[in-house]
Short mmCIF file of C-alpha atoms and ligand atoms in Angstrom, two decimals:
data_model
loop_
_atom_site.label_atom_id
_atom_site.label_comp_id
_atom_site.label_asym_id
_atom_site.label_seq_id
_atom_site.Cartn_x
_atom_site.Cartn_y
_atom_site.Cartn_z
CA UNK A 229 13.99 18.52 -36.25
CA UNK A 230 15.04 15.10 -35.41
CA UNK A 231 14.13 13.44 -32.07
CA UNK A 232 14.60 9.72 -30.40
CA UNK A 233 11.45 8.58 -29.42
CA UNK A 234 12.35 5.51 -27.83
CA UNK A 235 10.36 3.29 -30.17
CA UNK A 236 11.26 0.17 -28.10
CA UNK A 237 10.27 1.53 -24.47
CA UNK A 238 7.05 3.11 -25.84
CA UNK A 239 5.98 -0.36 -26.82
CA UNK A 240 6.36 -1.65 -23.78
CA UNK A 241 4.72 1.00 -21.73
CA UNK A 242 1.70 0.83 -24.03
CA UNK A 243 1.65 -2.75 -23.22
CA UNK A 244 1.71 -2.11 -19.65
CA UNK A 245 -0.60 0.82 -19.21
CA UNK A 246 -3.02 -1.52 -21.70
CA UNK A 247 -2.66 -4.22 -18.67
CA UNK A 248 -3.30 -2.19 -16.14
CA UNK A 249 -6.10 -0.58 -17.38
CA UNK A 250 -8.86 -2.70 -16.19
CA UNK A 251 -7.61 -2.30 -12.74
CA UNK A 252 -8.09 1.19 -12.85
CA UNK A 253 -11.02 3.65 -11.61
CA UNK A 254 -9.16 6.97 -12.32
CA UNK A 255 -6.35 8.18 -14.99
CA UNK A 256 -4.35 11.18 -13.22
CA UNK A 257 -2.35 12.50 -16.30
CA UNK A 258 -0.10 15.27 -15.09
CA UNK A 259 0.45 17.70 -18.02
CA UNK A 260 2.71 20.66 -18.45
CA UNK A 261 -0.14 24.23 -18.35
CA UNK A 262 2.36 25.66 -20.39
CA UNK A 263 1.42 23.15 -23.32
CA UNK A 264 -1.43 20.92 -21.74
CA UNK A 265 -1.91 19.79 -25.67
CA UNK A 266 1.74 19.31 -26.94
CA UNK A 267 2.37 17.20 -23.49
CA UNK A 268 -0.54 14.79 -23.48
CA UNK A 269 0.02 11.43 -24.19
CA UNK A 270 -1.79 10.47 -27.57
CA UNK A 271 -2.43 6.85 -25.75
CA UNK A 272 -4.95 8.24 -23.25
CA UNK A 273 -7.69 8.69 -25.34
CA UNK A 274 -6.71 5.48 -27.09
CA UNK A 275 -6.68 3.07 -24.27
CA UNK A 276 -9.20 5.37 -21.30
CA UNK A 277 -12.66 3.92 -22.90
CA UNK A 278 -14.88 5.28 -19.92
CA UNK A 279 -12.22 5.45 -17.73
CA UNK A 280 -12.59 8.84 -16.12
CA UNK A 281 -9.46 11.59 -16.03
CA UNK A 282 -8.21 14.31 -13.99
CA UNK A 283 -6.14 16.23 -15.73
CA UNK A 284 -3.21 17.88 -13.39
CA UNK A 285 -1.83 21.14 -15.12
CA UNK A 286 1.16 21.23 -13.86
CA UNK A 287 3.81 24.15 -13.40
CA UNK A 288 0.51 26.53 -13.39
CA UNK A 289 2.83 28.87 -11.54
CA UNK A 290 4.81 29.58 -15.04
CA UNK A 291 1.71 29.32 -17.27
CA UNK A 292 -0.68 32.42 -18.33
CA UNK A 293 -3.59 32.14 -15.83
CA UNK A 294 -5.87 33.08 -18.68
CA UNK A 295 -4.66 30.46 -20.78
CA UNK A 296 -4.92 27.62 -18.40
CA UNK A 297 -8.33 28.99 -17.88
CA UNK A 298 -9.39 28.30 -21.31
CA UNK A 299 -7.71 24.69 -21.41
CA UNK A 300 -9.60 23.71 -18.09
CA UNK A 301 -13.31 25.24 -19.91
CA UNK A 302 -12.06 22.95 -23.38
CA UNK A 303 -11.22 19.91 -21.09
CA UNK A 304 -13.88 19.62 -18.78
CA UNK A 305 -16.58 19.88 -21.56
CA UNK A 306 -15.24 16.43 -22.14
CA UNK A 307 -17.58 13.41 -20.85
CA UNK A 308 -15.86 12.14 -17.78
CA UNK A 309 -13.03 14.83 -17.69
CA UNK A 310 -11.92 16.70 -14.42
CA UNK A 311 -9.00 19.56 -15.42
CA UNK A 312 -7.12 20.77 -12.03
CA UNK A 313 -3.74 24.02 -12.36
CA UNK A 314 -1.70 23.05 -9.78
CA UNK A 315 1.63 23.84 -8.94
CA UNK A 316 4.76 22.65 -6.51
CA UNK A 317 4.04 26.54 -5.14
CA UNK A 318 0.94 25.50 -3.46
CA UNK A 319 0.89 21.81 -2.58
CA UNK A 320 -2.76 22.97 -0.47
CA UNK A 321 -4.38 22.61 -4.60
CA UNK A 322 -3.49 19.13 -4.18
CA UNK A 323 -6.54 18.24 -1.51
CA UNK A 324 -9.06 18.91 -4.07
CA UNK A 325 -7.70 15.65 -5.41
CA UNK A 326 -9.72 12.95 -3.33
CA UNK A 327 -13.09 15.00 -4.04
CA UNK A 328 -12.54 15.08 -7.48
CA UNK A 329 -11.84 11.51 -7.70
CA UNK A 330 -14.88 11.01 -5.77
CA UNK A 331 -16.92 13.27 -7.44
CA UNK A 332 -15.76 11.47 -10.93
CA UNK A 333 -16.97 7.83 -9.27
CA UNK A 334 -20.43 8.91 -7.67
CA UNK A 335 -21.03 5.41 -7.93
CA UNK A 336 -18.86 3.72 -5.48
CA UNK A 337 -19.14 3.78 -1.47
CA UNK A 338 -15.54 5.39 -1.22
CA UNK A 339 -15.54 4.10 2.81
CA UNK A 340 -15.20 0.45 1.75
CA UNK A 341 -13.61 0.51 -1.61
CA UNK A 342 -10.29 2.50 -1.87
CA UNK A 343 -10.01 4.65 -5.06
CA UNK A 344 -7.47 2.96 -7.96
CA UNK A 345 -5.70 5.61 -9.26
CA UNK A 346 -3.03 5.60 -12.41
CA UNK A 347 -0.58 8.41 -12.43
CA UNK A 348 1.11 9.04 -15.61
CA UNK A 349 2.64 12.08 -17.31
CA UNK A 350 5.84 12.91 -19.67
CA UNK A 351 9.30 13.19 -18.57
CA UNK A 352 10.07 16.59 -16.47
CA UNK A 353 6.60 17.20 -16.32
CA UNK A 354 6.73 17.14 -12.33
CA UNK A 355 4.68 13.94 -11.97
CA UNK A 356 7.46 12.92 -9.02
CA UNK A 357 6.98 15.82 -7.24
CA UNK A 358 3.58 15.84 -7.22
CA UNK A 359 3.36 11.67 -5.99
CA UNK A 360 5.90 12.74 -2.71
CA UNK A 361 3.63 15.79 -2.26
CA UNK A 362 0.39 13.54 -2.76
CA UNK A 363 2.71 10.86 -0.24
CA UNK A 364 3.49 13.59 2.05
CA UNK A 365 7.12 11.45 1.50
CA UNK A 366 9.98 10.90 -0.81
CA UNK A 367 8.36 8.11 -3.48
CA UNK A 368 9.84 8.20 -6.79
CA UNK A 369 13.12 9.64 -8.02
CA UNK A 370 12.70 13.29 -9.33
CA UNK A 371 15.29 14.66 -12.14
CA UNK A 372 15.22 16.17 -15.50
CA UNK A 373 16.31 12.80 -17.53
CA UNK A 374 13.76 11.14 -20.15
CA UNK A 375 12.35 7.69 -18.39
CA UNK A 376 13.70 8.13 -14.77
CA UNK A 377 10.67 6.31 -13.71
CA UNK A 378 11.49 3.00 -14.81
CA UNK A 379 9.00 0.33 -13.54
CA UNK A 380 5.33 0.24 -12.16
CA UNK A 381 5.03 1.09 -8.71
CA UNK A 382 1.89 1.12 -6.64
CA UNK A 383 1.64 3.61 -3.37
CA UNK A 384 -0.92 3.74 -1.11
CA UNK A 385 -1.69 7.49 0.12
CA UNK A 386 -3.35 8.82 3.62
CA UNK A 387 -6.29 9.74 1.72
CA UNK A 388 -7.39 6.44 0.54
CA UNK A 389 -6.06 6.52 -2.60
CA UNK A 390 -3.90 3.66 -4.11
CA UNK A 391 -1.90 5.15 -7.07
CA UNK A 392 -0.03 3.45 -9.75
CA UNK A 393 2.90 5.15 -10.96
CA UNK A 394 3.78 4.03 -14.89
CA UNK A 395 6.97 4.67 -16.53
CA UNK A 396 7.62 8.55 -17.49
CA UNK A 397 8.63 7.99 -21.59
CA UNK A 398 8.06 10.97 -23.90
CA UNK A 399 5.45 10.27 -26.50
CA UNK A 400 5.39 10.49 -29.90
CA UNK A 401 2.82 13.95 -30.13
CA UNK A 402 4.52 14.50 -33.32
CA UNK A 403 1.64 15.86 -34.89
CA UNK A 404 1.31 18.70 -35.47
CA UNK A 405 4.78 19.15 -35.47
CA UNK A 406 4.98 22.53 -33.18
CA UNK A 407 4.51 20.36 -30.75
CA UNK A 408 7.63 18.66 -30.93
CA UNK A 409 9.26 22.53 -30.68
CA UNK A 410 7.37 23.37 -27.73
CA UNK A 411 7.98 20.25 -25.92
CA UNK A 412 11.73 21.23 -26.60
CA UNK A 413 11.01 24.79 -24.88
CA UNK A 414 9.67 23.59 -21.48
CA UNK A 415 12.06 21.14 -21.41
CA UNK A 416 10.07 17.83 -21.83
CA UNK A 417 13.10 17.02 -24.42
CA UNK A 418 16.47 16.21 -23.49
CA UNK A 419 18.46 19.54 -24.75
CA UNK A 420 21.32 16.94 -26.61
CA UNK A 421 18.34 15.83 -28.99
CA UNK A 422 17.99 19.24 -30.74
CA UNK A 423 19.41 22.31 -31.67
CA UNK A 424 18.95 25.25 -29.55
CA UNK A 425 18.73 28.20 -32.29
CA UNK A 426 16.02 26.52 -34.04
CA UNK A 427 14.23 26.38 -30.63
CA UNK A 428 15.22 29.95 -29.60
CA UNK A 429 14.10 31.22 -33.40
CA UNK A 430 10.57 29.40 -32.52
CA UNK A 431 10.34 30.93 -29.20
CA UNK A 432 11.39 34.36 -30.35
CA UNK A 433 8.82 34.24 -33.21
CA UNK A 434 5.78 33.36 -31.06
CA UNK A 435 7.01 35.57 -27.84
CA UNK A 436 6.92 38.72 -30.32
CA UNK A 437 3.63 37.48 -31.45
CA UNK A 438 1.89 36.56 -28.13
CA UNK A 439 3.74 38.12 -25.09
CA UNK A 440 5.44 41.34 -27.30
CA UNK A 441 5.52 43.47 -24.03
CA UNK A 442 7.13 40.71 -21.59
CA UNK A 443 9.85 39.73 -24.44
CA UNK A 444 10.97 43.90 -24.88
CA UNK A 445 10.77 44.45 -21.11
CA UNK A 446 12.53 41.51 -20.09
CA UNK A 447 15.66 41.92 -22.11
CA UNK A 448 15.36 45.89 -22.47
CA UNK A 449 14.53 45.80 -26.19
CA UNK A 450 12.94 49.10 -27.42
CA UNK A 451 11.35 47.57 -29.87
CA UNK A 452 11.02 44.16 -31.89
CA UNK A 453 12.83 43.93 -35.01
CA UNK A 454 10.55 41.68 -37.79
CA UNK A 455 12.20 38.05 -37.89
CA UNK A 456 12.66 35.87 -35.30
CA UNK A 457 16.78 35.94 -36.61
CA UNK A 458 16.35 39.84 -35.78
CA UNK A 459 15.30 39.44 -32.21
CA UNK A 460 17.92 36.89 -31.25
CA UNK A 461 20.46 39.67 -32.69
CA UNK A 462 19.01 42.30 -30.70
CA UNK A 463 18.43 40.30 -27.82
CA UNK A 464 22.47 39.56 -28.03
CA UNK A 465 23.75 42.63 -28.15
CA UNK A 466 21.31 43.90 -25.00
CA UNK A 467 22.99 41.10 -23.41
CA UNK A 468 26.36 41.30 -24.67
CA UNK A 469 26.77 37.92 -26.06
CA UNK A 470 29.20 39.41 -29.03
CA UNK A 471 31.59 37.12 -30.67
CA UNK A 472 35.32 39.04 -30.81
CA UNK A 473 35.04 39.81 -34.33
CA UNK A 474 31.67 41.46 -34.04
CA UNK A 475 28.50 39.54 -34.62
CA UNK A 476 26.29 38.19 -32.19
CA UNK A 477 26.77 34.56 -30.49
CA UNK A 478 23.86 32.78 -31.24
CA UNK A 479 24.50 29.74 -29.53
CA UNK A 480 24.62 31.59 -26.86
CA UNK A 481 21.77 33.95 -26.89
CA UNK A 482 20.09 30.94 -27.91
CA UNK A 483 21.04 28.86 -24.71
CA UNK A 484 20.18 32.35 -22.69
CA UNK A 485 16.68 32.78 -24.12
CA UNK A 486 15.45 29.11 -23.33
CA UNK A 487 16.92 28.76 -20.02
CA UNK A 488 15.64 32.27 -19.00
CA UNK A 489 12.02 31.74 -20.35
CA UNK A 490 11.89 28.20 -18.68
CA UNK A 491 12.51 29.73 -15.41
CA UNK A 492 9.72 32.11 -16.22
CA UNK A 493 11.94 34.88 -16.11
CA UNK A 494 10.08 36.23 -18.79
CA UNK A 495 6.45 36.37 -16.96
CA UNK A 496 3.77 33.59 -16.79
CA UNK A 497 3.61 32.10 -20.57
CA UNK A 498 1.20 29.74 -22.56
CA UNK A 499 2.58 28.20 -25.66
CA UNK A 500 -0.34 27.18 -26.98
CA UNK A 501 -4.02 27.98 -26.89
CA UNK A 502 -7.22 25.34 -27.29
CA UNK A 503 -7.67 27.53 -30.66
CA UNK A 504 -4.24 27.22 -32.32
CA UNK A 505 -3.89 23.98 -31.48
CA UNK A 506 -7.29 23.14 -32.97
CA UNK A 507 -6.20 24.94 -36.08
CA UNK A 508 -3.05 23.26 -36.62
CA UNK A 509 -4.19 20.20 -35.90
CA UNK A 510 -6.84 20.68 -38.88
CA UNK A 511 -3.86 21.96 -40.98
CA UNK A 512 -1.82 18.85 -40.05
CA UNK A 513 -5.11 16.65 -41.16
CA UNK A 514 -5.10 18.72 -44.40
CA UNK A 515 -0.78 18.39 -45.28
CA UNK A 516 -2.11 14.55 -44.42
CA UNK A 517 -4.69 14.17 -46.86
CA UNK A 518 -2.59 15.53 -49.83
CA UNK A 519 0.60 13.87 -49.30
CA UNK A 520 -1.84 10.69 -48.85
CA UNK A 521 -3.27 11.89 -52.48
CA UNK A 522 -0.33 12.68 -54.15
CA UNK A 523 1.14 9.06 -53.47
CA UNK A 524 -1.62 7.36 -54.71
CA UNK A 525 -1.05 9.49 -57.88
CA UNK A 526 2.20 8.73 -58.23
CA UNK A 527 1.67 5.29 -57.53
CA UNK A 528 -0.98 4.79 -59.90
CA UNK A 529 1.98 6.25 -62.63
CA UNK A 530 4.11 3.90 -61.54
CA UNK A 531 1.83 1.53 -62.25
CA UNK A 532 0.66 2.51 -65.49
CA UNK A 533 4.14 3.26 -66.37
CA UNK A 534 5.09 -0.82 -65.10
CA UNK A 535 2.28 -2.08 -67.27
CA UNK A 536 3.11 0.08 -70.46
CA UNK A 537 7.21 -1.52 -70.30
CA UNK A 538 5.56 -4.73 -70.34
CA UNK A 539 3.61 -4.35 -73.20
P1 LIG B 71 8.83 14.22 -13.94
O1 LIG B 71 9.08 13.28 -12.63
O2 LIG B 71 7.66 13.89 -14.00
O3 LIG B 71 10.33 13.80 -14.43
O4 LIG B 71 9.31 15.42 -12.79
P2 LIG B 71 9.95 15.87 -11.47
O5 LIG B 71 8.65 16.17 -10.30
O6 LIG B 71 11.42 15.34 -11.54
O7 LIG B 71 10.13 17.63 -11.83
C1 LIG B 71 11.26 17.97 -13.05
C2 LIG B 71 11.22 19.55 -12.62
O8 LIG B 71 10.21 20.16 -12.59
C3 LIG B 71 12.24 19.52 -11.25
O9 LIG B 71 13.01 20.54 -11.43
C4 LIG B 71 10.75 19.88 -10.61
O10 LIG B 71 11.52 21.20 -9.32
C5 LIG B 71 10.04 20.76 -11.24
N1 LIG B 71 8.98 20.98 -10.96
C6 LIG B 71 7.77 20.07 -10.64
N2 LIG B 71 6.64 20.72 -10.13
C7 LIG B 71 6.55 22.31 -10.65
C8 LIG B 71 5.76 23.16 -10.36
O11 LIG B 71 4.62 23.24 -9.60
N3 LIG B 71 6.44 24.77 -10.97
C9 LIG B 71 7.76 24.87 -10.75
N4 LIG B 71 8.26 26.22 -11.23
N5 LIG B 71 8.84 23.92 -11.29
C10 LIG B 71 8.11 22.54 -11.19
P3 LIG B 71 14.74 21.02 -11.97
O12 LIG B 71 15.46 21.54 -12.59
O13 LIG B 71 14.83 18.98 -11.81
O14 LIG B 71 15.60 20.91 -10.78
P4 LIG B 71 15.14 20.97 -8.63
O15 LIG B 71 14.08 21.99 -9.06
O16 LIG B 71 14.55 19.92 -8.79
O17 LIG B 71 16.44 21.31 -8.48
#
């Protein structure tokens, strides 16, 4: 899958974040509760230093609550990190934010010094919806397009927090490679830059392993075939996505699966668990080390050949 990662914008956003970081008391990182690892900004651990961080696991209404609880436990095991599952459906949960900020900044006299928070999140994660909820009015434009929040803005909230909003560009979480698929499934990556059939096959394979009953129930399938392609075909037959001359219209069935999955119609789904992403990260590191080793060997061979030719 090829994805345009907006390298120019990323460079600028990195610079903006690094500049504003010394004036920030707490980072509020908005994540997608269905993919808390893939939707993370890889710059946060690099640029955070000792600044405390609150991870808001948004769209928790769409995520599997058991898996969300595993993520909260994993995140909170790290020094200076608090995690809170939130959703547009339960705006009241956001009231826990200020006490959480205060708890992360115990030395501070909160009556004298307002908390300065920086909010960040990849596009479509629901950051604008959260800001509007916190502010009690419409502040940032909400929408689906990558990078709709263009420049930093400061918002004073009634509860005392001064919120700095940063541009919402997508970050290159390219390793492990499964991250790209999950970002596409949940709608974080623009639909024009990936192939629906690829993404639907990945989703079908995962759902058949992790949520077979939900998959069967929603698409009215008696049993699940072995391969991802066969699963898509079975869904196509069940939903009558058929070509005139016979056979299933794969593009149509793929779009249908992704759209209904994103809307939560198959039920609450977690697309990654802490155990899965830890394993995938280790595998990606191993693959990277193997590639580096192979490159070193081929470089050495090339040098030897050049030497030999010179003689
Ligand atoms: P962004 O600033 O991070 O880009 O995201 P934004 O707030 O614009 O939200 C992106 C989409 O996600 C919106 O839907 C929004 O309604 C939806 N969303 C935000 N928070 C939640 C949540 O907690 N649960 C669920 N299920 N959805 C959420 P949209 O399709 O762009 O359109 P619309 O719903 O605004 O019509």
